[in-house]
mmCIF file of C-alpha atoms and ligand atoms in Angstrom:
data_model
loop_
_atom_site.group_PDB
_atom_site.id
_atom_site.type_symbol
_atom_site.label_atom_id
_atom_site.label_comp_id
_atom_site.label_asym_id
_atom_site.label_seq_id
_atom_site.Cartn_x
_atom_site.Cartn_y
_atom_site.Cartn_z
ATOM 1 C CA MET V 1 6.229 35.156 -3.601
ATOM 2 C CA PRO V 2 4.059 32.127 -2.728
ATOM 3 C CA LYS V 3 3.597 29.423 -5.357
ATOM 4 C CA THR V 4 -0.062 29.259 -6.268
ATOM 5 C CA LEU V 5 -2.235 26.950 -8.297
ATOM 6 C CA LEU V 6 -5.866 27.548 -9.165
ATOM 7 C CA LEU V 7 -7.711 24.411 -10.143
ATOM 8 C CA LYS V 8 -10.992 25.454 -11.726
ATOM 9 C CA ASN V 9 -14.187 23.408 -12.106
ATOM 10 C CA VAL V 10 -13.658 20.240 -10.109
ATOM 11 C CA ARG V 11 -16.098 18.280 -7.969
ATOM 12 C CA PRO V 12 -14.467 17.327 -4.633
ATOM 13 C CA LEU V 13 -15.491 13.721 -3.918
ATOM 14 C CA ALA V 14 -18.196 14.042 -6.605
ATOM 15 C CA ALA V 15 -19.937 17.018 -4.904
ATOM 16 C CA GLU V 16 -20.914 20.303 -6.602
ATOM 17 C CA THR V 17 -18.499 21.967 -9.024
ATOM 18 C CA THR V 18 -16.138 24.413 -7.369
ATOM 19 C CA ASP V 19 -12.598 25.829 -7.598
ATOM 20 C CA VAL V 20 -9.602 24.931 -5.453
ATOM 21 C CA LEU V 21 -6.815 27.365 -4.657
ATOM 22 C CA VAL V 22 -3.468 25.924 -3.565
ATOM 23 C CA THR V 23 -0.829 28.064 -1.887
ATOM 24 C CA ASP V 24 2.658 26.690 -1.211
ATOM 25 C CA GLY V 25 1.517 23.082 -1.460
ATOM 26 C CA PHE V 26 -1.588 23.357 0.728
ATOM 27 C CA ILE V 27 -5.250 23.864 -0.123
ATOM 28 C CA SER V 28 -5.927 27.440 0.950
ATOM 29 C CA GLN V 29 -9.476 27.934 -0.363
ATOM 30 C CA ILE V 30 -12.315 25.916 -1.846
ATOM 31 C CA ALA V 31 -15.098 28.031 -3.351
ATOM 32 C CA PRO V 32 -16.822 28.612 -6.693
ATOM 33 C CA ASN V 33 -15.675 31.310 -9.115
ATOM 34 C CA LEU V 34 -12.283 32.012 -7.553
ATOM 35 C CA ALA V 35 -9.977 34.442 -9.345
ATOM 36 C CA ALA V 36 -6.233 33.888 -9.682
ATOM 37 C CA PRO V 37 -4.541 35.989 -6.967
ATOM 38 C CA ASP V 38 -1.716 37.077 -9.282
ATOM 39 C CA THR V 39 -0.353 36.606 -12.789
ATOM 40 C CA ASN V 40 2.141 33.955 -11.658
ATOM 41 C CA THR V 41 -0.639 31.588 -10.603
ATOM 42 C CA THR V 42 -0.901 28.382 -12.609
ATOM 43 C CA VAL V 43 -4.521 27.968 -13.705
ATOM 44 C CA LEU V 44 -5.877 24.571 -14.802
ATOM 45 C CA ASP V 45 -9.391 23.516 -15.771
ATOM 46 C CA GLY V 46 -10.721 20.267 -14.280
ATOM 47 C CA GLN V 47 -13.701 20.282 -16.689
ATOM 48 C CA ASN V 48 -16.184 19.240 -14.002
ATOM 49 C CA GLN V 49 -14.354 16.011 -13.247
ATOM 50 C CA ILE V 50 -14.108 14.495 -9.770
ATOM 51 C CA LEU V 51 -11.345 15.536 -7.362
ATOM 52 C CA ILE V 52 -10.136 12.900 -4.903
ATOM 53 C CA PRO V 53 -7.182 12.935 -2.512
ATOM 54 C CA GLY V 54 -4.002 11.141 -3.665
ATOM 55 C CA LEU V 55 -4.240 7.369 -3.991
ATOM 56 C CA VAL V 56 -2.395 5.268 -1.433
ATOM 57 C CA GLU V 57 -0.415 2.175 -2.418
ATOM 58 C CA GLY V 58 -0.457 0.487 0.988
ATOM 59 C CA HIS V 59 1.363 -2.737 0.214
ATOM 60 C CA THR V 60 3.900 -3.378 -2.511
ATOM 61 C CA HIS V 61 7.428 -4.682 -3.070
ATOM 62 C CA LEU V 62 9.233 -1.925 -4.962
ATOM 63 C CA ASP V 63 12.632 -3.564 -4.633
ATOM 64 C CA LYS V 64 11.781 -6.631 -6.687
ATOM 65 C CA THR V 65 9.768 -5.483 -9.683
ATOM 66 C CA LEU V 66 10.950 -6.497 -13.139
ATOM 67 C CA LEU V 67 9.120 -3.577 -14.807
ATOM 68 C CA GLY V 68 10.816 -2.493 -18.024
ATOM 69 C CA LEU V 69 12.987 -5.627 -18.223
ATOM 70 C CA ALA V 70 12.581 -8.573 -20.602
ATOM 71 C CA TRP V 71 9.421 -10.630 -20.104
ATOM 72 C CA HIS V 72 9.844 -13.106 -17.286
ATOM 73 C CA LYS V 73 8.433 -16.572 -17.941
ATOM 74 C CA HIS V 74 7.070 -17.897 -14.680
ATOM 75 C CA GLN V 75 8.561 -21.234 -13.802
ATOM 76 C CA ALA V 76 8.787 -21.288 -9.994
ATOM 77 C CA GLY V 77 7.114 -24.195 -8.193
ATOM 78 C CA PRO V 78 3.834 -23.761 -6.317
ATOM 79 C CA THR V 79 4.969 -23.487 -2.688
ATOM 80 C CA LEU V 80 6.057 -20.341 -0.845
ATOM 81 C CA LYS V 81 9.533 -21.816 -0.428
ATOM 82 C CA ASP V 82 9.773 -22.658 -4.164
ATOM 83 C CA LYS V 83 8.972 -19.055 -5.030
ATOM 84 C CA ILE V 84 11.390 -17.592 -2.509
ATOM 85 C CA ASP V 85 14.273 -19.850 -3.632
ATOM 86 C CA HIS V 86 13.483 -19.140 -7.293
ATOM 87 C CA GLU V 87 13.457 -15.402 -6.702
ATOM 88 C CA ARG V 88 16.752 -15.365 -4.819
ATOM 89 C CA LYS V 89 18.413 -17.240 -7.693
ATOM 90 C CA GLN V 90 16.812 -15.132 -10.449
ATOM 91 C CA LEU V 91 17.605 -11.746 -8.926
ATOM 92 C CA ARG V 92 21.191 -12.794 -8.299
ATOM 93 C CA GLU V 93 21.646 -14.069 -11.853
ATOM 94 C CA MET V 94 20.198 -10.977 -13.516
ATOM 95 C CA ASN V 95 22.195 -8.596 -11.312
ATOM 96 C CA HIS V 96 18.939 -6.920 -10.302
ATOM 97 C CA ASP V 97 19.240 -3.241 -9.331
ATOM 98 C CA SER V 98 16.662 -2.530 -6.607
ATOM 99 C CA HIS V 99 17.258 1.230 -6.740
ATOM 100 C CA LYS V 100 16.610 1.562 -10.485
ATOM 101 C CA GLN V 101 13.728 -0.895 -10.500
ATOM 102 C CA ALA V 102 12.019 0.779 -7.531
ATOM 103 C CA ALA V 103 12.219 4.129 -9.347
ATOM 104 C CA LYS V 104 10.447 2.658 -12.384
ATOM 105 C CA GLN V 105 7.567 1.409 -10.275
ATOM 106 C CA VAL V 106 7.278 4.630 -8.275
ATOM 107 C CA LYS V 107 7.024 6.645 -11.495
ATOM 108 C CA LEU V 108 4.349 4.312 -12.813
ATOM 109 C CA SER V 109 2.452 4.731 -9.523
ATOM 110 C CA ILE V 110 2.673 8.515 -9.751
ATOM 111 C CA SER V 111 1.263 8.435 -13.289
ATOM 112 C CA ARG V 112 -1.747 6.539 -11.878
ATOM 113 C CA GLY V 113 -2.369 9.085 -9.122
ATOM 114 C CA THR V 114 -0.538 7.534 -6.179
ATOM 115 C CA THR V 115 0.930 10.039 -3.733
ATOM 116 C CA HIS V 116 1.806 7.722 -0.811
ATOM 117 C CA ILE V 117 3.450 4.289 -0.804
ATOM 118 C CA ARG V 118 4.156 1.694 1.876
ATOM 119 C CA THR V 119 6.686 -0.783 0.496
ATOM 120 C CA HIS V 120 7.951 -3.978 2.054
ATOM 121 C CA VAL V 121 11.652 -4.376 1.256
ATOM 122 C CA ASP V 122 13.582 -7.639 1.513
ATOM 123 C CA VAL V 123 16.155 -8.131 4.220
ATOM 124 C CA ASP V 124 17.935 -11.474 4.225
ATOM 125 C CA THR V 125 21.296 -13.113 4.703
ATOM 126 C CA ASP V 126 21.807 -13.292 0.939
ATOM 127 C CA LYS V 127 21.338 -9.628 0.036
ATOM 128 C CA GLY V 128 21.801 -8.170 3.511
ATOM 129 C CA ILE V 129 20.297 -4.683 3.599
ATOM 130 C CA SER V 130 21.272 -3.788 0.022
ATOM 131 C CA HIS V 131 17.623 -3.613 -1.092
ATOM 132 C CA ILE V 132 16.804 -1.295 1.810
ATOM 133 C CA GLU V 133 19.652 0.984 0.742
ATOM 134 C CA GLY V 134 18.509 0.810 -2.886
ATOM 135 C CA VAL V 135 14.908 1.761 -2.105
ATOM 136 C CA MET V 136 16.058 4.478 0.297
ATOM 137 C CA ALA V 137 18.074 5.995 -2.547
ATOM 138 C CA THR V 138 14.926 5.950 -4.709
ATOM 139 C CA ARG V 139 12.940 7.516 -1.895
ATOM 140 C CA ALA V 140 15.470 10.336 -1.534
ATOM 141 C CA GLU V 141 15.522 10.915 -5.294
ATOM 142 C CA LEU V 142 11.725 11.149 -5.621
ATOM 143 C CA LYS V 143 10.862 12.662 -2.238
ATOM 144 C CA ASP V 144 9.174 15.713 -3.734
ATOM 145 C CA TYR V 145 6.795 13.547 -5.763
ATOM 146 C CA VAL V 146 5.743 10.744 -3.426
ATOM 147 C CA ASP V 147 5.791 9.960 0.314
ATOM 148 C CA MET V 148 7.199 6.547 1.053
ATOM 149 C CA GLN V 149 7.245 4.305 4.107
ATOM 150 C CA ILE V 150 9.667 1.379 4.232
ATOM 151 C CA VAL V 151 8.931 -1.954 5.918
ATOM 152 C CA ALA V 152 11.962 -4.122 6.718
ATOM 153 C CA PHE V 153 10.699 -7.464 5.463
ATOM 154 C CA PRO V 154 12.265 -10.881 6.250
ATOM 155 C CA GLN V 155 11.087 -12.461 2.977
ATOM 156 C CA SER V 156 13.303 -15.528 3.300
ATOM 157 C CA GLY V 157 12.325 -16.242 6.907
ATOM 158 C CA LEU V 158 13.462 -14.736 10.187
ATOM 159 C CA LEU V 159 14.470 -17.466 12.605
ATOM 160 C CA VAL V 160 15.092 -20.127 9.952
ATOM 161 C CA ARG V 161 17.906 -17.938 8.656
ATOM 162 C CA PRO V 162 20.094 -16.958 11.589
ATOM 163 C CA GLY V 163 21.515 -13.464 11.191
ATOM 164 C CA THR V 164 18.327 -12.045 9.642
ATOM 165 C CA LEU V 165 17.079 -10.437 12.856
ATOM 166 C CA GLU V 166 20.354 -8.529 13.235
ATOM 167 C CA LEU V 167 20.015 -7.311 9.648
ATOM 168 C CA MET V 168 16.424 -6.242 10.372
ATOM 169 C CA GLU V 169 17.747 -4.152 13.261
ATOM 170 C CA GLU V 170 20.293 -2.549 10.923
ATOM 171 C CA ALA V 171 17.489 -1.706 8.489
ATOM 172 C CA VAL V 172 15.472 -0.120 11.278
ATOM 173 C CA LYS V 173 18.475 1.910 12.434
ATOM 174 C CA LEU V 174 18.928 3.068 8.851
ATOM 175 C CA GLY V 175 15.375 4.450 8.854
ATOM 176 C CA ALA V 176 12.857 1.705 8.047
ATOM 177 C CA GLU V 177 9.668 2.966 9.730
ATOM 178 C CA VAL V 178 7.957 -0.408 9.965
ATOM 179 C CA VAL V 179 9.018 -3.912 11.025
ATOM 180 C CA GLY V 180 7.674 -6.732 8.836
ATOM 181 C CA GLY V 181 7.198 -10.437 9.369
ATOM 182 C CA ILE V 182 6.063 -13.485 7.432
ATOM 183 C CA ASP V 183 3.966 -16.522 8.365
ATOM 184 C CA PRO V 184 5.461 -17.175 11.798
ATOM 185 C CA MET V 185 3.906 -20.644 11.930
ATOM 186 C CA SER V 186 4.117 -22.240 8.481
ATOM 187 C CA PHE V 187 7.304 -20.590 7.328
ATOM 188 C CA ASP V 188 9.403 -19.986 10.426
ATOM 189 C CA ARG V 189 7.841 -22.891 12.372
ATOM 190 C CA ASP V 190 8.085 -20.861 15.574
ATOM 191 C CA PRO V 191 5.209 -18.399 15.942
ATOM 192 C CA LYS V 192 6.119 -17.369 19.469
ATOM 193 C CA GLY V 193 9.790 -16.833 18.635
ATOM 194 C CA HIS V 194 9.030 -14.966 15.402
ATOM 195 C CA LEU V 195 6.370 -12.675 16.858
ATOM 196 C CA ASP V 196 8.330 -11.948 20.034
ATOM 197 C CA ALA V 197 11.360 -11.018 17.912
ATOM 198 C CA ILE V 198 9.556 -8.572 15.604
ATOM 199 C CA PHE V 199 7.420 -7.031 18.358
ATOM 200 C CA ASN V 200 10.489 -6.499 20.567
ATOM 201 C CA LEU V 201 12.391 -4.910 17.693
ATOM 202 C CA ALA V 202 9.502 -2.591 16.805
ATOM 203 C CA HIS V 203 8.858 -1.694 20.443
ATOM 204 C CA GLN V 204 12.515 -1.002 21.173
ATOM 205 C CA TYR V 205 12.839 1.440 18.266
ATOM 206 C CA GLY V 206 9.322 2.909 18.386
ATOM 207 C CA ARG V 207 8.362 1.444 15.007
ATOM 208 C CA GLU V 208 5.112 0.047 13.636
ATOM 209 C CA ILE V 209 4.480 -3.534 12.517
ATOM 210 C CA ASP V 210 3.032 -4.879 9.250
ATOM 211 C CA ILE V 211 3.116 -8.656 9.016
ATOM 212 C CA HIS V 212 2.422 -10.884 6.005
ATOM 213 C CA LEU V 213 0.039 -13.592 7.188
ATOM 214 C CA HIS V 214 -0.965 -15.991 4.425
ATOM 215 C CA ASP V 215 -1.634 -18.933 6.732
ATOM 216 C CA PRO V 216 -5.197 -20.161 6.176
ATOM 217 C CA ALA V 217 -8.201 -20.792 8.443
ATOM 218 C CA GLU V 218 -7.482 -21.752 12.076
ATOM 219 C CA LEU V 219 -3.722 -21.827 11.478
ATOM 220 C CA GLY V 220 -3.828 -18.146 10.567
ATOM 221 C CA ALA V 221 -6.513 -17.262 13.092
ATOM 222 C CA VAL V 222 -4.444 -18.476 16.053
ATOM 223 C CA GLN V 223 -1.653 -16.179 14.888
ATOM 224 C CA VAL V 224 -4.068 -13.235 14.679
ATOM 225 C CA GLU V 225 -4.816 -13.931 18.350
ATOM 226 C CA MET V 226 -1.094 -14.035 19.145
ATOM 227 C CA ILE V 227 -0.524 -10.748 17.282
ATOM 228 C CA ALA V 228 -3.378 -9.134 19.232
ATOM 229 C CA GLU V 229 -1.953 -10.403 22.561
ATOM 230 C CA ARG V 230 1.433 -8.823 21.859
ATOM 231 C CA THR V 231 -0.099 -5.583 20.562
ATOM 232 C CA LYS V 232 -1.914 -5.249 23.853
ATOM 233 C CA ALA V 233 0.997 -6.318 26.056
ATOM 234 C CA LEU V 234 3.340 -3.739 24.473
ATOM 235 C CA SER V 235 0.681 -0.976 24.256
ATOM 236 C CA MET V 236 1.014 -0.878 20.464
ATOM 237 C CA LYS V 237 -2.661 -0.232 19.797
ATOM 238 C CA GLY V 238 -3.098 1.400 16.382
ATOM 239 C CA LYS V 239 0.468 0.605 15.319
ATOM 240 C CA VAL V 240 0.015 -2.888 13.916
ATOM 241 C CA ALA V 241 -1.265 -4.092 10.537
ATOM 242 C CA ILE V 242 -1.804 -7.579 9.185
ATOM 243 C CA SER V 243 -1.383 -8.007 5.436
ATOM 244 C CA HIS V 244 -3.501 -10.593 3.600
ATOM 245 C CA ALA V 245 -5.071 -12.258 6.661
ATOM 246 C CA PHE V 246 -6.782 -14.793 4.372
ATOM 247 C CA CYS V 247 -7.879 -16.623 7.511
ATOM 248 C CA LEU V 248 -10.505 -13.925 8.196
ATOM 249 C CA GLY V 249 -12.347 -15.093 5.093
ATOM 250 C CA MET V 250 -12.109 -18.752 6.052
ATOM 251 C CA VAL V 251 -13.068 -19.299 9.712
ATOM 252 C CA ASP V 252 -16.616 -19.886 10.959
ATOM 253 C CA GLU V 253 -18.843 -17.055 12.146
ATOM 254 C CA ALA V 254 -18.194 -17.494 15.879
ATOM 255 C CA TYR V 255 -14.430 -17.478 15.446
ATOM 256 C CA LEU V 256 -14.603 -14.533 13.025
ATOM 257 C CA GLN V 257 -16.546 -12.505 15.582
ATOM 258 C CA LYS V 258 -13.928 -13.261 18.236
ATOM 259 C CA LEU V 259 -11.130 -12.159 15.887
ATOM 260 C CA ILE V 260 -12.996 -8.981 14.922
ATOM 261 C CA GLU V 261 -13.279 -8.027 18.581
ATOM 262 C CA LEU V 262 -9.546 -8.541 19.067
ATOM 263 C CA LEU V 263 -8.745 -6.473 15.964
ATOM 264 C CA ARG V 264 -11.036 -3.658 17.092
ATOM 265 C CA GLU V 265 -9.857 -3.660 20.693
ATOM 266 C CA ASN V 266 -6.234 -3.309 19.536
ATOM 267 C CA ASP V 267 -6.993 -1.176 16.462
ATOM 268 C CA ILE V 268 -5.144 -3.579 14.159
ATOM 269 C CA ALA V 269 -5.510 -2.641 10.478
ATOM 270 C CA ILE V 270 -6.104 -5.221 7.752
ATOM 271 C CA MET V 271 -4.598 -5.053 4.256
ATOM 272 C CA THR V 272 -6.235 -7.072 1.515
ATOM 273 C CA HIS V 273 -5.695 -6.913 -2.236
ATOM 274 C CA ALA V 274 -8.143 -9.719 -3.092
ATOM 275 C CA PRO V 275 -5.752 -12.012 -4.983
ATOM 276 C CA GLY V 276 -7.394 -14.101 -7.684
ATOM 277 C CA ASN V 277 -7.462 -17.582 -6.255
ATOM 278 C CA ARG V 278 -7.717 -17.021 -2.507
ATOM 279 C CA LEU V 279 -10.476 -16.462 -0.017
ATOM 280 C CA PHE V 280 -9.901 -13.045 1.555
ATOM 281 C CA PRO V 281 -11.257 -10.925 4.424
ATOM 282 C CA PRO V 282 -14.949 -9.897 4.213
ATOM 283 C CA ILE V 283 -14.596 -6.198 3.436
ATOM 284 C CA LEU V 284 -18.075 -4.870 4.269
ATOM 285 C CA ARG V 285 -18.344 -6.896 7.452
ATOM 286 C CA LEU V 286 -15.000 -5.628 8.750
ATOM 287 C CA LYS V 287 -15.823 -2.053 7.732
ATOM 288 C CA LYS V 288 -19.146 -2.215 9.559
ATOM 289 C CA GLU V 289 -17.382 -3.510 12.650
ATOM 290 C CA GLY V 290 -14.999 -0.529 12.634
ATOM 291 C CA ILE V 291 -11.861 -2.313 11.484
ATOM 292 C CA ARG V 292 -9.426 -0.126 9.542
ATOM 293 C CA LEU V 293 -8.930 -1.445 5.999
ATOM 294 C CA PHE V 294 -6.415 -0.638 3.314
ATOM 295 C CA SER V 295 -5.076 -2.160 0.124
ATOM 296 C CA GLY V 296 -2.116 -2.417 -2.216
ATOM 297 C CA SER V 297 -0.863 -3.981 -5.429
ATOM 298 C CA ASP V 298 1.472 -6.424 -3.661
ATOM 299 C CA GLY V 299 4.246 -7.464 -6.070
ATOM 300 C CA ILE V 300 4.070 -5.898 -9.535
ATOM 301 C CA ARG V 301 5.550 -7.797 -12.486
ATOM 302 C CA ASP V 302 8.084 -9.689 -10.377
ATOM 303 C CA THR V 303 9.241 -13.303 -10.110
ATOM 304 C CA TRP V 304 6.142 -14.035 -8.033
ATOM 305 C CA SER V 305 3.497 -12.850 -10.443
ATOM 306 C CA PRO V 306 3.166 -11.471 -13.977
ATOM 307 C CA TYR V 307 0.300 -9.187 -12.863
ATOM 308 C CA GLY V 308 0.030 -5.659 -11.512
ATOM 309 C CA ASN V 309 0.004 -2.177 -13.038
ATOM 310 C CA ALA V 310 0.275 0.055 -9.921
ATOM 311 C CA ASP V 311 -3.214 1.472 -10.492
ATOM 312 C CA MET V 312 -4.965 1.809 -7.138
ATOM 313 C CA LEU V 313 -8.287 2.696 -8.793
ATOM 314 C CA GLU V 314 -8.044 -0.619 -10.603
ATOM 315 C CA ARG V 315 -7.245 -2.250 -7.244
ATOM 316 C CA ALA V 316 -10.481 -0.780 -5.865
ATOM 317 C CA TRP V 317 -12.224 -2.257 -8.933
ATOM 318 C CA ILE V 318 -10.707 -5.693 -8.179
ATOM 319 C CA LEU V 319 -11.728 -5.492 -4.511
ATOM 320 C CA SER V 320 -15.271 -4.579 -5.572
ATOM 321 C CA TYR V 321 -15.480 -7.234 -8.268
ATOM 322 C CA ARG V 322 -14.200 -10.035 -6.076
ATOM 323 C CA SER V 323 -16.511 -8.962 -3.246
ATOM 324 C CA GLY V 324 -19.514 -8.982 -5.599
ATOM 325 C CA PHE V 325 -20.302 -5.297 -4.927
ATOM 326 C CA ARG V 326 -22.959 -3.648 -7.116
ATOM 327 C CA TYR V 327 -24.235 -0.723 -5.035
ATOM 328 C CA ASP V 328 -22.441 2.609 -5.181
ATOM 329 C CA HIS V 329 -22.022 2.734 -1.399
ATOM 330 C CA GLU V 330 -20.297 -0.665 -1.462
ATOM 331 C CA ILE V 331 -17.908 0.301 -4.272
ATOM 332 C CA GLU V 332 -17.135 3.534 -2.408
ATOM 333 C CA VAL V 333 -15.828 1.449 0.504
ATOM 334 C CA THR V 334 -13.089 0.104 -1.762
ATOM 335 C CA LEU V 335 -12.214 3.629 -2.927
ATOM 336 C CA ASP V 336 -11.948 4.593 0.714
ATOM 337 C CA MET V 337 -9.493 1.714 1.262
ATOM 338 C CA VAL V 338 -7.131 3.111 -1.394
ATOM 339 C CA THR V 339 -7.450 6.705 -0.170
ATOM 340 C CA GLN V 340 -8.439 7.568 3.429
ATOM 341 C CA GLY V 341 -7.969 4.027 4.773
ATOM 342 C CA GLY V 342 -4.458 3.718 3.397
ATOM 343 C CA ALA V 343 -3.571 7.283 4.376
ATOM 344 C CA ALA V 344 -4.408 6.596 8.020
ATOM 345 C CA VAL V 345 -2.201 3.480 8.052
ATOM 346 C CA VAL V 346 0.829 5.063 6.376
ATOM 347 C CA GLY V 347 0.606 8.140 8.598
ATOM 348 C CA ALA V 348 -0.146 10.658 5.833
ATOM 349 C CA LYS V 349 -0.303 14.122 7.388
ATOM 350 C CA ASN V 350 -2.953 16.725 6.492
ATOM 351 C CA TYR V 351 -4.565 14.278 4.090
ATOM 352 C CA GLY V 352 -7.854 15.010 2.320
ATOM 353 C CA ILE V 353 -9.699 17.522 0.191
ATOM 354 C CA SER V 354 -10.452 20.436 2.486
ATOM 355 C CA GLU V 355 -8.873 23.768 3.352
ATOM 356 C CA GLY V 356 -5.571 23.263 5.182
ATOM 357 C CA CYS V 357 -4.899 19.836 3.662
ATOM 358 C CA GLN V 358 -1.729 19.108 1.734
ATOM 359 C CA ALA V 359 -2.563 19.422 -1.962
ATOM 360 C CA ASP V 360 -2.072 15.759 -2.906
ATOM 361 C CA MET V 361 -4.955 15.466 -5.351
ATOM 362 C CA VAL V 362 -6.144 13.523 -8.367
ATOM 363 C CA VAL V 363 -8.627 14.623 -11.029
ATOM 364 C CA VAL V 364 -10.513 11.613 -12.300
ATOM 365 C CA SER V 365 -13.366 11.045 -14.723
ATOM 366 C CA GLY V 366 -16.800 9.828 -13.616
ATOM 367 C CA GLU V 367 -20.228 11.079 -12.654
ATOM 368 C CA THR V 368 -20.040 9.414 -9.242
ATOM 369 C CA LEU V 369 -17.197 7.944 -7.176
ATOM 370 C CA ALA V 370 -18.421 4.446 -8.013
ATOM 371 C CA GLU V 371 -18.284 5.247 -11.719
ATOM 372 C CA ALA V 372 -14.740 6.584 -11.336
ATOM 373 C CA VAL V 373 -13.739 3.190 -9.894
ATOM 374 C CA ILE V 374 -15.571 1.195 -12.537
ATOM 375 C CA ASN V 375 -14.256 3.263 -15.479
ATOM 376 C CA ARG V 376 -10.771 3.743 -13.978
ATOM 377 C CA LEU V 377 -9.831 6.023 -16.879
ATOM 378 C CA PRO V 378 -6.388 7.661 -17.062
ATOM 379 C CA ARG V 379 -6.118 10.392 -14.443
ATOM 380 C CA LYS V 380 -6.494 13.869 -15.947
ATOM 381 C CA PHE V 381 -4.236 15.569 -13.384
ATOM 382 C CA VAL V 382 -2.167 14.320 -10.460
ATOM 383 C CA PHE V 383 -0.766 16.820 -7.951
ATOM 384 C CA LYS V 384 1.793 16.244 -5.205
ATOM 385 C CA LYS V 385 2.030 19.134 -2.735
ATOM 386 C CA GLY V 386 0.363 21.298 -5.349
ATOM 387 C CA GLN V 387 2.853 20.389 -8.075
ATOM 388 C CA LEU V 388 1.508 18.840 -11.275
ATOM 389 C CA VAL V 389 3.251 15.446 -11.568
ATOM 390 C CA ALA V 390 1.105 13.648 -14.174
ATOM 391 C CA THR V 391 -1.338 14.612 -16.929
ATOM 392 C CA ASP V 392 -3.708 12.287 -18.806
ATOM 393 C CA GLY V 393 -2.048 9.228 -17.296
ATOM 394 C CA GLN V 394 1.483 10.311 -18.237
ATOM 395 C CA ILE V 395 4.098 11.355 -15.719
ATOM 396 C CA THR V 396 5.436 14.846 -16.270
ATOM 397 C CA LEU V 397 8.647 14.513 -14.251
ATOM 398 C CA PRO V 398 12.110 14.394 -15.828
ATOM 399 C CA ASP V 399 13.427 10.821 -16.478
HETATM 400 ZN ZN1 ZN P 1 3.494 -8.710 0.027
#
């Protein structure tokens, strides 16, 4: 007998009230006044709240969160290298368990309505691929409740730490879907070597690329050009993302226009999470120019930052606030970044709220989509493949 769910009285994307019937994990019918097909059907009342597709956490670091552990007093120095060295030492000293910690964050994400996650996971000569194995164990454990994509991420540098590239290849062979990178110029001091290495690895194994690029202004912009060149040369259009790309919010208009054309031509997606003290990419401008945008929490409660709560509606709020958005249609762009935009980047299949889509859905309070973002109240219901996984902001899975 098929497993059925009837979700009564919801407003898909803030439209008219209707009912949604889910059969074996997929939306089979959307229409008003539906009756339960049999007595085994689970019937829930959405009380005229908004129904959106599952939220997408497009950029985080599951393997390094300190969620649930003692409060961490931040003492690392201000540079990227200070923070990386501090983290390596701290995680080693506390015997950090990436598998257990990742599971805590994933469960928090689920309670907030996230159904898809792209996580960068450290690979370095200190920990080898142990974090990749840890997060893969978490992924296997929670596979029915969240879809997860793993980025092999050379957090401690790629070429400056010989042996890292070989470990990255091991991670890819183990099943990492995406090859990461980090500041080829300022950190690795060899942009050509760094980019050639990660592009060759991704190309050889048919993987995507998602590179952390914090480098500012022209320093970052030149690397965007180099990323675009390699995307084109290896026919990887649509398979490359740049995370942060602060430089797009810092260069002059003429240079920005040139970069936008390169991003569009090669369909390179941009991830921004609008961190508090940085200039960041101009969201509306990029959206208008047809650039794919997505967002994420980045690190949550780790040795890098005390912030983060895994709430992607709150992330949309932050993106809106920092961009100075007031109009509903502007705020809706940020909601799109944490739903459709992220889903397209992480390769979510059958995503959305229409018949035939996988029933990854969130019931959220608000008269309009913009109000749902601004209020960001606890999610009434969260469904993964039609299964209820959280109610009123609380996860309903076993511990
Ligand atoms: Zn990151």
